[in-house]
XYZ file of N, CA and C in Angstrom:
219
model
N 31.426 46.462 22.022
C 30.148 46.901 22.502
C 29.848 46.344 23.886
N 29.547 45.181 23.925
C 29.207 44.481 25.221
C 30.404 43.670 25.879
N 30.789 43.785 26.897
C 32.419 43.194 27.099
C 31.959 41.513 27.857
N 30.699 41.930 28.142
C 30.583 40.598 29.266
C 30.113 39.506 28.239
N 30.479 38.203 28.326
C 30.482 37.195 27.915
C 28.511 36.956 28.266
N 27.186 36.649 27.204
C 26.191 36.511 27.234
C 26.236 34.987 28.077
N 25.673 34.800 29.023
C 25.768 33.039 29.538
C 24.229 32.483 29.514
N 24.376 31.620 28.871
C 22.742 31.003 28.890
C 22.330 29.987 30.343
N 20.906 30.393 30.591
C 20.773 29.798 31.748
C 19.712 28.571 31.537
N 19.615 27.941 31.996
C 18.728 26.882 32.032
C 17.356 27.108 32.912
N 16.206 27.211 32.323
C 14.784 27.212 33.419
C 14.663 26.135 33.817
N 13.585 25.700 34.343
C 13.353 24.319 35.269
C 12.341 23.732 34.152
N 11.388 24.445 33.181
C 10.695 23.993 32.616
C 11.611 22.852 31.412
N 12.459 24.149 30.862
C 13.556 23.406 30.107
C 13.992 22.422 30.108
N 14.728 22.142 31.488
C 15.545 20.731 32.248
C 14.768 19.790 31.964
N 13.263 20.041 32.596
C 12.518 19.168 32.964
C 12.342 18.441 31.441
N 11.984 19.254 30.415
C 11.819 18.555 29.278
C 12.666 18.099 28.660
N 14.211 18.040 28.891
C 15.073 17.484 28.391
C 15.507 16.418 28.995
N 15.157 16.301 30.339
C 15.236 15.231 31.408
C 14.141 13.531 30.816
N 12.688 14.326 30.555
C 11.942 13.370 29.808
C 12.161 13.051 28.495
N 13.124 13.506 27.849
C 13.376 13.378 26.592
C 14.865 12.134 26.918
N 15.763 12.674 27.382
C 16.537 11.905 27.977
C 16.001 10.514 28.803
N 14.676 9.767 29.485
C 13.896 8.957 29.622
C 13.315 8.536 28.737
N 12.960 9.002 27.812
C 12.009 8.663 27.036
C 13.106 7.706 25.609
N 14.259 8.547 25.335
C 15.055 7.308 24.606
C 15.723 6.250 25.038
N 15.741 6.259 26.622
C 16.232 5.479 27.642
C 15.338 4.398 27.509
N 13.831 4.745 27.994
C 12.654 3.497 27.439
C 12.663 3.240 25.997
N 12.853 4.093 25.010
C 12.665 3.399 23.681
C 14.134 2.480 23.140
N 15.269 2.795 23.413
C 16.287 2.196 23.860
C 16.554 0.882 24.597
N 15.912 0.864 25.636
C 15.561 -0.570 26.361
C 14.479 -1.574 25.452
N 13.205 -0.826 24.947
C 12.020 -1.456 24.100
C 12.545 -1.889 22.924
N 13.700 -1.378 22.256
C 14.706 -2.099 20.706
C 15.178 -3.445 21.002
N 15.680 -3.122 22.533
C 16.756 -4.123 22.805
C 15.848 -5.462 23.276
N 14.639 -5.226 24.213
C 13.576 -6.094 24.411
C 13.095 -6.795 22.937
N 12.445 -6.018 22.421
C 12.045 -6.634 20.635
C 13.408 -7.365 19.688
N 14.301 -6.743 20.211
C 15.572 -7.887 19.441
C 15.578 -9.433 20.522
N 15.743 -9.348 21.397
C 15.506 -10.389 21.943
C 14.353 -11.560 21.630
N 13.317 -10.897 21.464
C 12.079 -11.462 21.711
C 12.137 -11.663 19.925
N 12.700 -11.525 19.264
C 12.584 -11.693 17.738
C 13.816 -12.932 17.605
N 15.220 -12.507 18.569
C 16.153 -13.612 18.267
C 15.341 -15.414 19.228
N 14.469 -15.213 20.551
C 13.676 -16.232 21.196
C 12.581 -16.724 19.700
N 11.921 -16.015 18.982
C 10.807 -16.524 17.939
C 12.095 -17.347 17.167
N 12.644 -16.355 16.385
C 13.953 -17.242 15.084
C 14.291 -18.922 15.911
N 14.538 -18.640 16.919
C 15.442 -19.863 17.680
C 13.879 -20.921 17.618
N 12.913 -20.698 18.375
C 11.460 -21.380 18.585
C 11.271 -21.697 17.350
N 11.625 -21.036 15.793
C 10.929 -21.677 14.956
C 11.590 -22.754 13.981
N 13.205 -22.498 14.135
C 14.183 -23.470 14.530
C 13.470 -24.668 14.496
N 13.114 -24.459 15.741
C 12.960 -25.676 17.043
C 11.303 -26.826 16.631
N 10.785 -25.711 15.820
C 9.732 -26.349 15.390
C 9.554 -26.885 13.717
N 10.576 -26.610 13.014
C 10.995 -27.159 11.890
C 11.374 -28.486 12.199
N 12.730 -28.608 12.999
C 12.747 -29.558 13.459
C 12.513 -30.740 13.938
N 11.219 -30.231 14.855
C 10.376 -31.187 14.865
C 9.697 -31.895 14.048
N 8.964 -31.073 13.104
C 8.156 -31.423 11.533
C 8.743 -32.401 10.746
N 9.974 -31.784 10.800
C 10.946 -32.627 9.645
C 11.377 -34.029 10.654
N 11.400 -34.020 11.821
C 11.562 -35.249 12.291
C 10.515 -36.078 12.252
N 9.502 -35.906 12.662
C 8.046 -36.409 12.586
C 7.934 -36.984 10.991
N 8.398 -36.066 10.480
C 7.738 -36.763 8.963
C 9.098 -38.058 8.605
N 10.132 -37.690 9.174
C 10.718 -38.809 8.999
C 10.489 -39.649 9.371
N 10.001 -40.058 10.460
C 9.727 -41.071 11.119
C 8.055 -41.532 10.298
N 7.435 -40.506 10.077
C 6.240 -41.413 9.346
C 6.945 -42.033 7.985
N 7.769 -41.348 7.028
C 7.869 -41.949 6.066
C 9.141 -43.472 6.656
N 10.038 -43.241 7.227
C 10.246 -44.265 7.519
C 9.743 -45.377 8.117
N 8.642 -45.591 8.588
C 7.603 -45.975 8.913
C 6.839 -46.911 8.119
N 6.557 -46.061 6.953
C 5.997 -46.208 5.797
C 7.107 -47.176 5.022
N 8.048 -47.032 4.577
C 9.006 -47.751 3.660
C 9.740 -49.051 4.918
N 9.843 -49.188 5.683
C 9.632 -50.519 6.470
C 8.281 -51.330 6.396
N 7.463 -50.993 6.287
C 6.503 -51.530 6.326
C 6.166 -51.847 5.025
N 6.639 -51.527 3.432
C 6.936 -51.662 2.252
C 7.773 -52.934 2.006
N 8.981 -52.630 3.399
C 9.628 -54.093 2.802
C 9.914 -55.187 3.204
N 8.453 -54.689 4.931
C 8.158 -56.355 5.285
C 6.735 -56.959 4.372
N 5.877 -56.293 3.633
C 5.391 -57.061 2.621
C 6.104 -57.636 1.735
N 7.437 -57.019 1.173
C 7.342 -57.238 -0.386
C 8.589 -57.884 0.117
N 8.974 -59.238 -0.126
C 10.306 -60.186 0.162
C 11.184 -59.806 -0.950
């Protein structure tokens, strides 16, 4: 019937919206990779603040049990 090969063309409206679509997972893409970061910086910070706690309290209870066994001879 038709010998010529149908070729699809592209409008500008088209492009354009596939262009922002193509940006738009580019920013949500970058915003994953930002929030993994900023989630692996919290994990590490809270690390960092266990740490501390648990040192602090060592030092009070050791604190505490020296001072237990310069009263008690």
């Amino acid at each position: 019937m038709n010998e010529h090969p149908v070729e699809r063309f592209q409008c500008a409206p088209g492009m354009r919206l596939q262009a922002h679509e193509r940006v738009s997972d580019i920013h949500f893409d970058n915003l994953a990779k930002r929030l993994d970061r900023i989630e692996e910086m919290m994990e590490r910070l809270e690390r960092r603040l266990w740490l501390t706690v648990y040192g602090v309290a060592a030092v009070i209870i050791a604190q505490a049990v020296q001072g237990f066994l310069v009263v008690a001879p």
